[in-house]
Coordinates of C-alpha atoms in Angstrom, one line a residue:
X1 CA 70.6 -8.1 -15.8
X2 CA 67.8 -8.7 -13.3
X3 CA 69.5 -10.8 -11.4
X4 CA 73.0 -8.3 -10.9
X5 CA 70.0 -5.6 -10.1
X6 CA 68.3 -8.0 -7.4
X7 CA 71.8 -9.5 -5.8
X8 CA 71.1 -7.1 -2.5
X9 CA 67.9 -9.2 -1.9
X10 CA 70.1 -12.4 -1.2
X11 CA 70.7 -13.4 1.8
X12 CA 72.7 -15.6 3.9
X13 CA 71.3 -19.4 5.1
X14 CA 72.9 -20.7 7.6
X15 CA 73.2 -24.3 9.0
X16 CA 69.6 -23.8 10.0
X17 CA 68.3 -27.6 11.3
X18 CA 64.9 -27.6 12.2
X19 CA 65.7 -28.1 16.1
X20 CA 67.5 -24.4 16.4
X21 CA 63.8 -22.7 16.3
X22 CA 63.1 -22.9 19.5
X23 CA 59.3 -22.9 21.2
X24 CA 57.4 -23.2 17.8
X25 CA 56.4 -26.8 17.0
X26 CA 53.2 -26.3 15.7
X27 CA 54.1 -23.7 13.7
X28 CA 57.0 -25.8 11.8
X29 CA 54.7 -28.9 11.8
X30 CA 52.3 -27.0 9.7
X31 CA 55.4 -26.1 7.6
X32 CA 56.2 -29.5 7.6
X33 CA 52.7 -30.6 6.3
X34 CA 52.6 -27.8 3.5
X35 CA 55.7 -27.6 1.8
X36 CA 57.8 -30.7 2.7
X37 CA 55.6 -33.2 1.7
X38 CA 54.5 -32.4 -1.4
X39 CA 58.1 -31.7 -2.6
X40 CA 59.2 -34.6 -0.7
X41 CA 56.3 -36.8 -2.0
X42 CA 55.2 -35.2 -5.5
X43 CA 53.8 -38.6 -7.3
X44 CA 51.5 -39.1 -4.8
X45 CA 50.2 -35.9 -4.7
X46 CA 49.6 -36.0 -8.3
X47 CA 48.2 -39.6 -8.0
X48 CA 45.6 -38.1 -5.5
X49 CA 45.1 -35.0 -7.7
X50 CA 46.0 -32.8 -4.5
X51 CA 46.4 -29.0 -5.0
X52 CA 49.6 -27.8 -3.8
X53 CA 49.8 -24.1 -2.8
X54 CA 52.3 -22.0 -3.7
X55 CA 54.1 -21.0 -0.4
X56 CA 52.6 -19.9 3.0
X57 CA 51.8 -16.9 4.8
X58 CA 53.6 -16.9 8.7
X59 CA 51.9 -14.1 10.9
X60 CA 51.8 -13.3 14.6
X61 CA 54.2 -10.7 16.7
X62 CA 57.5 -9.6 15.8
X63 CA 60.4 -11.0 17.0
X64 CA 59.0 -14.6 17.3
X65 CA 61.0 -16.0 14.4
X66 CA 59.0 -15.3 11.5
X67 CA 62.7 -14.9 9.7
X68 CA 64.3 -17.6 11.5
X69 CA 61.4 -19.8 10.2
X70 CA 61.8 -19.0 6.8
X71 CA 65.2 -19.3 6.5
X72 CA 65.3 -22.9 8.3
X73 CA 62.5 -23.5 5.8
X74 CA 64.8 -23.1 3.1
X75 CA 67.7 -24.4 4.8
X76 CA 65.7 -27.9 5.6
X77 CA 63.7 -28.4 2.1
X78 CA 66.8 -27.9 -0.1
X79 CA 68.6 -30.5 2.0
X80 CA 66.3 -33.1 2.0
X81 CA 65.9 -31.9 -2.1
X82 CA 69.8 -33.1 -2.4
X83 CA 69.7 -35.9 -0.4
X84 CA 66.5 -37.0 -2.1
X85 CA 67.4 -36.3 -6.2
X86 CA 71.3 -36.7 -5.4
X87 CA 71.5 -33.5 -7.1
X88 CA 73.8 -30.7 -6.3
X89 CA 71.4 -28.4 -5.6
X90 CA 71.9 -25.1 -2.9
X91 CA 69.1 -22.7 -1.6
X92 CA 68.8 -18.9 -3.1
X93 CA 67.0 -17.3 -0.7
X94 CA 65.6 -14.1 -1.5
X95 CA 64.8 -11.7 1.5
X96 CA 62.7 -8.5 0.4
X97 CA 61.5 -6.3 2.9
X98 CA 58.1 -5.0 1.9
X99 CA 58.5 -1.3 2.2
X100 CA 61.7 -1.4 -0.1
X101 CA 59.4 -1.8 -3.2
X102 CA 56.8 1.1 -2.6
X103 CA 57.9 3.6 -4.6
X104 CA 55.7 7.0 -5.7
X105 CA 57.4 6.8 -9.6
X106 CA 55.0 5.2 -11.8
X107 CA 55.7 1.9 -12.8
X108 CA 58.9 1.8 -10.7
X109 CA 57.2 -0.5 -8.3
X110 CA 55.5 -3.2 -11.0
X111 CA 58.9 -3.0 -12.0
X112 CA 60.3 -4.5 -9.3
X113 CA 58.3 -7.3 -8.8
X114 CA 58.7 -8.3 -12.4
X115 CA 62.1 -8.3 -12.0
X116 CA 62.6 -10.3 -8.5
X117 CA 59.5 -13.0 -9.9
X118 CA 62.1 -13.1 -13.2
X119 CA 65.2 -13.3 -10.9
X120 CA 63.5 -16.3 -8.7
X121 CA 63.2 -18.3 -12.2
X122 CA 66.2 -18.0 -13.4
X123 CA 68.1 -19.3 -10.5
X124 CA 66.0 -22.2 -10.8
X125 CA 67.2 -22.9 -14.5
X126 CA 70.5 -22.1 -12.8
X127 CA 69.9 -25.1 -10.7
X128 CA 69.4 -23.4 -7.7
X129 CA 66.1 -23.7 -5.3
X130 CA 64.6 -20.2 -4.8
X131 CA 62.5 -19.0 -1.8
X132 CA 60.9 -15.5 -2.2
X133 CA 60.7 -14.1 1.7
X134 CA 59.0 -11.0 1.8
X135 CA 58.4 -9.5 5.2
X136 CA 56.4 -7.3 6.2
X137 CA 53.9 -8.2 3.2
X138 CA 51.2 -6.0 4.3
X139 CA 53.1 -3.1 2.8
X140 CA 53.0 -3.9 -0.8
X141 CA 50.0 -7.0 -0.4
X142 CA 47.6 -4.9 1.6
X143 CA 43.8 -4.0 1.1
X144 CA 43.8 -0.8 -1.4
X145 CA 41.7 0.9 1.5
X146 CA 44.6 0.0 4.2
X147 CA 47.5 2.2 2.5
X148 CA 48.1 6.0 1.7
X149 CA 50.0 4.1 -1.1
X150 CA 46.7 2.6 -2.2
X151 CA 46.8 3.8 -6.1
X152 CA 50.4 1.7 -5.8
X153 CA 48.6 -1.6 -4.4
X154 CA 45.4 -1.3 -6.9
X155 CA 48.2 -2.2 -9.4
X156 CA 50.7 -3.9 -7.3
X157 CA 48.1 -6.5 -6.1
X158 CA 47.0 -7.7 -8.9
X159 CA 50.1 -8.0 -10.8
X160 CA 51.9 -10.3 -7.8
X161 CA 49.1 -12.8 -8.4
X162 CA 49.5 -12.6 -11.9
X163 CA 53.1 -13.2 -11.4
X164 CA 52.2 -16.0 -8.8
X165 CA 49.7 -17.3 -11.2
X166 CA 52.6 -18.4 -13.6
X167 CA 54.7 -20.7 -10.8
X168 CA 53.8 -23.8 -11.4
X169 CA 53.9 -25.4 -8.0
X170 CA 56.8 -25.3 -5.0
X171 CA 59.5 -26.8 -7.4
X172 CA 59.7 -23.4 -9.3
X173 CA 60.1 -21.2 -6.2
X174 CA 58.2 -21.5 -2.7
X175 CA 56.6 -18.0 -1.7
X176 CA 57.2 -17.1 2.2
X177 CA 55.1 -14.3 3.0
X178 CA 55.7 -12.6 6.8
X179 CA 53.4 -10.2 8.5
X180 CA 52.5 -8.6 11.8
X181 CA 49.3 -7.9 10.4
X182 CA 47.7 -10.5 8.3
X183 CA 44.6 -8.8 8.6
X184 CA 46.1 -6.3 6.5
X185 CA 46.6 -8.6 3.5
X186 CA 44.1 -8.4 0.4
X187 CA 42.5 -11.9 0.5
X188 CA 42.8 -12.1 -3.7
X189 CA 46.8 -12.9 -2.6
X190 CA 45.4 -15.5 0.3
X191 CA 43.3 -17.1 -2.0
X192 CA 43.4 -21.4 -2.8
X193 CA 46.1 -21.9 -5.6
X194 CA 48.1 -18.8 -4.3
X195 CA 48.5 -18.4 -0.9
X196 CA 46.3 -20.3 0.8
X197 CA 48.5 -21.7 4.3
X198 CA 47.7 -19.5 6.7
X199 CA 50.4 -20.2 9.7
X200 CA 50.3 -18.7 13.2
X201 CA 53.6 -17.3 14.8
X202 CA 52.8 -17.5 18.2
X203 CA 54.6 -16.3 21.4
X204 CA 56.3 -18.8 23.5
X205 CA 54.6 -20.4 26.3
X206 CA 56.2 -21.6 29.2
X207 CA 57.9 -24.6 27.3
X208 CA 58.7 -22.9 24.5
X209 CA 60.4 -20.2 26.3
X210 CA 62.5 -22.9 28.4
X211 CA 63.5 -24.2 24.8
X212 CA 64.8 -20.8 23.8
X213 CA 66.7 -19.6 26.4
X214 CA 68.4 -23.5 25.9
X215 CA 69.3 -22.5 23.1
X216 CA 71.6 -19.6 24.0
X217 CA 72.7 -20.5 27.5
X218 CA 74.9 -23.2 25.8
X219 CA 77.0 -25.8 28.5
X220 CA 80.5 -24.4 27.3
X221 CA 79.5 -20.2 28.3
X222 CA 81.7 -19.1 31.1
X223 CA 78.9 -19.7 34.5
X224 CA 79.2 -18.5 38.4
X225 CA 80.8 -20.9 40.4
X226 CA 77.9 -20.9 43.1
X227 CA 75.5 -22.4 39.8
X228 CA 78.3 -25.2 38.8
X229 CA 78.4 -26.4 42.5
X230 CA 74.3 -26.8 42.2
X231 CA 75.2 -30.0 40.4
X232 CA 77.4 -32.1 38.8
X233 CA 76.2 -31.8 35.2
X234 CA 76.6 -28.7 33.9
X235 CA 73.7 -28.7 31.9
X236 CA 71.3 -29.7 34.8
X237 CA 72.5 -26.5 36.6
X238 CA 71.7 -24.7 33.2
X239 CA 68.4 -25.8 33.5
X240 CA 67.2 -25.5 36.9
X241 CA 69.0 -21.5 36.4
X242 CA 66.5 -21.3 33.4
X243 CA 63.7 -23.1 35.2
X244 CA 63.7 -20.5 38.0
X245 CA 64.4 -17.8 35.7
X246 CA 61.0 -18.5 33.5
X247 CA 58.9 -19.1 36.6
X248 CA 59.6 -15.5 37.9
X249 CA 59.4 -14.4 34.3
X250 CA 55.9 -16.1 34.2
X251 CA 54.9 -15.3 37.5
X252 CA 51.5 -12.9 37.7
X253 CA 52.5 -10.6 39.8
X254 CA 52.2 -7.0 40.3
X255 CA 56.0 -6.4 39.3
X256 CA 54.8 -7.9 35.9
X257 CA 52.1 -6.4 34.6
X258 CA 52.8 -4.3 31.5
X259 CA 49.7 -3.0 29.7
X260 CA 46.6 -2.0 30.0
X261 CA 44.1 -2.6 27.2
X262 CA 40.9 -1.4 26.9
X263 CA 38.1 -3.0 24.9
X264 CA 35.2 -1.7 23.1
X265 CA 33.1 -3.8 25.5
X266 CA 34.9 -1.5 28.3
X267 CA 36.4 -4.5 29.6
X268 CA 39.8 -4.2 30.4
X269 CA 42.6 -6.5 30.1
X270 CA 45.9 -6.7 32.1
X271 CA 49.0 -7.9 29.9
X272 CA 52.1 -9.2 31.8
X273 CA 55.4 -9.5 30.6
X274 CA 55.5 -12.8 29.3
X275 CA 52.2 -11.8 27.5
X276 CA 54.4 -9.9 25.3
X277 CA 57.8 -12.5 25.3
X278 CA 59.6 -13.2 22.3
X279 CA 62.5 -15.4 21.1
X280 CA 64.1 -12.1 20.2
X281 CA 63.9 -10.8 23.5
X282 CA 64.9 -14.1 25.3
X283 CA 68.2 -13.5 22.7
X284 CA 68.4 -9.9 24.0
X285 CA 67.9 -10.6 27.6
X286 CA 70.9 -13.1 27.1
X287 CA 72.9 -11.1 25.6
X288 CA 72.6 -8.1 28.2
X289 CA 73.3 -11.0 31.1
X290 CA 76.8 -11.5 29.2
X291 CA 77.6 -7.4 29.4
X292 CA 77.1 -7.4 33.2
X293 CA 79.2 -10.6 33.6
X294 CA 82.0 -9.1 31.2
X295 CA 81.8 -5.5 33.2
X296 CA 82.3 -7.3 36.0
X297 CA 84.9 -9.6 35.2
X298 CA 86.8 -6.2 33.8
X299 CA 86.5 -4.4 36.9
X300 CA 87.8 -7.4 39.4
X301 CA 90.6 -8.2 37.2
X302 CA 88.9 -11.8 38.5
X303 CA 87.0 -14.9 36.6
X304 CA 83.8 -14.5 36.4
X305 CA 80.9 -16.4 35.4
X306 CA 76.7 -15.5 34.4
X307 CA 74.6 -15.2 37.3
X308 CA 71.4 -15.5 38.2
X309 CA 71.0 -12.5 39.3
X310 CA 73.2 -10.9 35.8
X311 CA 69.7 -12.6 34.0
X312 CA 67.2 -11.0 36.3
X313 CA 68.7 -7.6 35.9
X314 CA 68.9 -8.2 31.9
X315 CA 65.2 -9.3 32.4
X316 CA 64.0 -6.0 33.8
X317 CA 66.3 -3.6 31.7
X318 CA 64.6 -5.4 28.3
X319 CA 61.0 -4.7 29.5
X320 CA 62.0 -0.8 30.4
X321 CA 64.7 0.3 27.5
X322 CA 63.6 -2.3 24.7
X323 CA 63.3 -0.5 20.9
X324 CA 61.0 -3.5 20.2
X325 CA 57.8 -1.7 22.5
X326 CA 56.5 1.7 21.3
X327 CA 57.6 4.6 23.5
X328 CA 54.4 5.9 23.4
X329 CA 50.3 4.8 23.6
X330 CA 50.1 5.1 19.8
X331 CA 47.5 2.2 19.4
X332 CA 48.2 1.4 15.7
X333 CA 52.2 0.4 16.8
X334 CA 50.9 -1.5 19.8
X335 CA 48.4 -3.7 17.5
X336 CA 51.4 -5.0 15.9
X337 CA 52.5 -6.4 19.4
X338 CA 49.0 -8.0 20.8
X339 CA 47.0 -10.6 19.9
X340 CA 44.1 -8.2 20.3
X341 CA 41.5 -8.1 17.1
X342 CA 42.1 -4.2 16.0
X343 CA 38.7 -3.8 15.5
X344 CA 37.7 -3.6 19.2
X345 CA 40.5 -2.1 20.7
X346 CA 40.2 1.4 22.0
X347 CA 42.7 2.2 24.4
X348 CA 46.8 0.7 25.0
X349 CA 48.7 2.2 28.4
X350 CA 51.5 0.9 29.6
X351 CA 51.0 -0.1 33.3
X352 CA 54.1 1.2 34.6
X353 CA 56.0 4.6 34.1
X354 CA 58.9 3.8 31.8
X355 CA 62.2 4.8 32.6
X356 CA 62.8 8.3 32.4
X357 CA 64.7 8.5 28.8
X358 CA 61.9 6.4 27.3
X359 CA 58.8 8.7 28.9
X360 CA 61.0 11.4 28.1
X361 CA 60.7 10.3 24.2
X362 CA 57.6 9.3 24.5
X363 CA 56.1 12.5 25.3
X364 CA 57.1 13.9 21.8
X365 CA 55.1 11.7 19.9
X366 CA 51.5 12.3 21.9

């Protein structure tokens, strides 16, 4: 069946509250207003002959929680669904990675589509509530002209909006589109009655970034004694160790400039490192800080603690050895990063020479 076929698109919700995405309130607010409500609060929408869309499109930067997002959107809607209806009712959350359906066979493709749209209903008659995540939409969704694969997408296209076309409204299956590149999208997908909730992704600010790194410097990780004699509370040392850490990490200094970017105009703009901050890298960064605290602990035989110093290292060997950045000036893999309008880009460098293994690979590619 379609559904045995489709199993490896399901994936794994956890307990996903909306207060574990960290540094994107507007973003889930928008959420909030799209897709909660009007499953939350259908008679009224029908009584004020509101038009519901079909799911939302989240776009902005990798590793700013597009994923995280969608899942917690699932996670929150069906639980609020049970508690609402009293009805035993679980998410199926469906996570298709866009480049995963392109395929040169003829057919093969439409195929798959059919077959993910077909499972998506039938775990709804199951009882189940189905949200179709498909990331990196601009793959299969793209403008014809923005594809080698465009004889694909002239039939792909038009065949996911007929497909979309037959969902009713949210309570058949909410659509979650994800994308580094919205601009990429072919605007018949984005249009009212389809996808038509546009929602940005941003990087975190100052604030945002604060909230993140909360999140994974929990109070019960193993800290340096020096940072739980700052104070009595625990979790005010925490704090003031993440407060200084994001003022350095924010700081516009010399140390942190990171790109180079050259507009059409011929202006030039200087991007810094927290310019180009993500949650996934404030996971990474806290994670690394945890190796250099184990290594240590293993080599003095002693307890040990995170430092303030272990997260300033981790800081600086994310920016330099990070898969996440291109190792080379290929503009089109940059784009994905900045929130630069293609169009009047010409020129991406990296400000600073990247460590050896990086401009070593690097110089393969140019």
């Amino acid at each position: 069946s379609s559904t045995k076929s489709h199993e490896h698109y399901l994936d794994v919700v956890p307990e996903l509250p909306w207060e574990k995405v960290g540094g994107q309130e507007q973003a889930l607010q928008a959420i909030k207003d799209a897709i909660e409500l009007p499953l939350l609060h259908v008679d009224l929408f029908k009584k004020f002959q509101h038009a519901t869309p079909k799911g939302f499109l989240l776009y902005g930067p990798p590793g700013c929680g597009k994923t995280l997002i969608g899942k917690a959107t699932a996670y929150n809607l069906t639980k609020q669904l049970r508690e609402k209806t009293g009805a035993e009712m679980r998410e199926y959350f469906m996570h298709v990675k866009g480049p995963e359906i392109l395929n040169m066979w003829v057919g093969e493709s439409e195929r798959m589509v059919r077959e993910i749209f077909a499972t998506a209903r039938e775990k709804r008659r199951e009882g189940f509530m189905p949200f179709l995540f498909i990331d990196e939409a601009e793959s299969i969704l793209g403008t014809r002209r923005a594809s080698r694969y465009s004889n694909i997408l002239s039939t792909l296209v038009p065949m996911f909006c007929s497909e979309m076309d037959g969902i009713d409204s949210l309570n058949d299956v909410v659509i979650i589109l994800a994308s580094n590149r919205a601009d990429l999208i072919d605007p018949a997908i984005l249009r009212p009655g389809r996808i038509d909730r546009k929602i940005k992704v941003n990087r975190p600010n100052k604030q945002g970034a604060r909230d993140i790194y909360r999140i994974y410097l929990t109070d019960d990780l193993p800290y340096d004694g020096a940072l739980t004699k700052e104070s009595a509370a625990i979790g005010e040392a925490i704090d003031r160790l993440i407060d200084r850490l994001i003022e350095n990490q924010f700081a516009r200094r010399d140390e942190n400039k990171f790109l180079e970017v050259t507009l059409r105009s011929g202006r030039k703009d200087v991007l810094y490192r927290s310019d180009l901050l993500s949650g996934a890298i404030i996971a990474s960064i806290v994670e690394r800080a945890k190796a250099i605290a184990i290594k240590r602990a293993i080599a003095t035989q002693q307890e040990e603690g995170i430092r303030e110093d272990d997260l300033r290292l981790a800081v600086n060997a994310e920016y330099t050895e990070n898969d996440i950045f291109p190792p080379s000036d290929v503009i089109e893999e940059w784009l994905k990063l900045i929130d630069y309008d293609p169009e009047n880009v010409v020129k991406i460098a990296p400000v600073k020479p990247m460590s050896d293994s990086r401009s070593r690979a690097s110089s393969g590619v140019i």
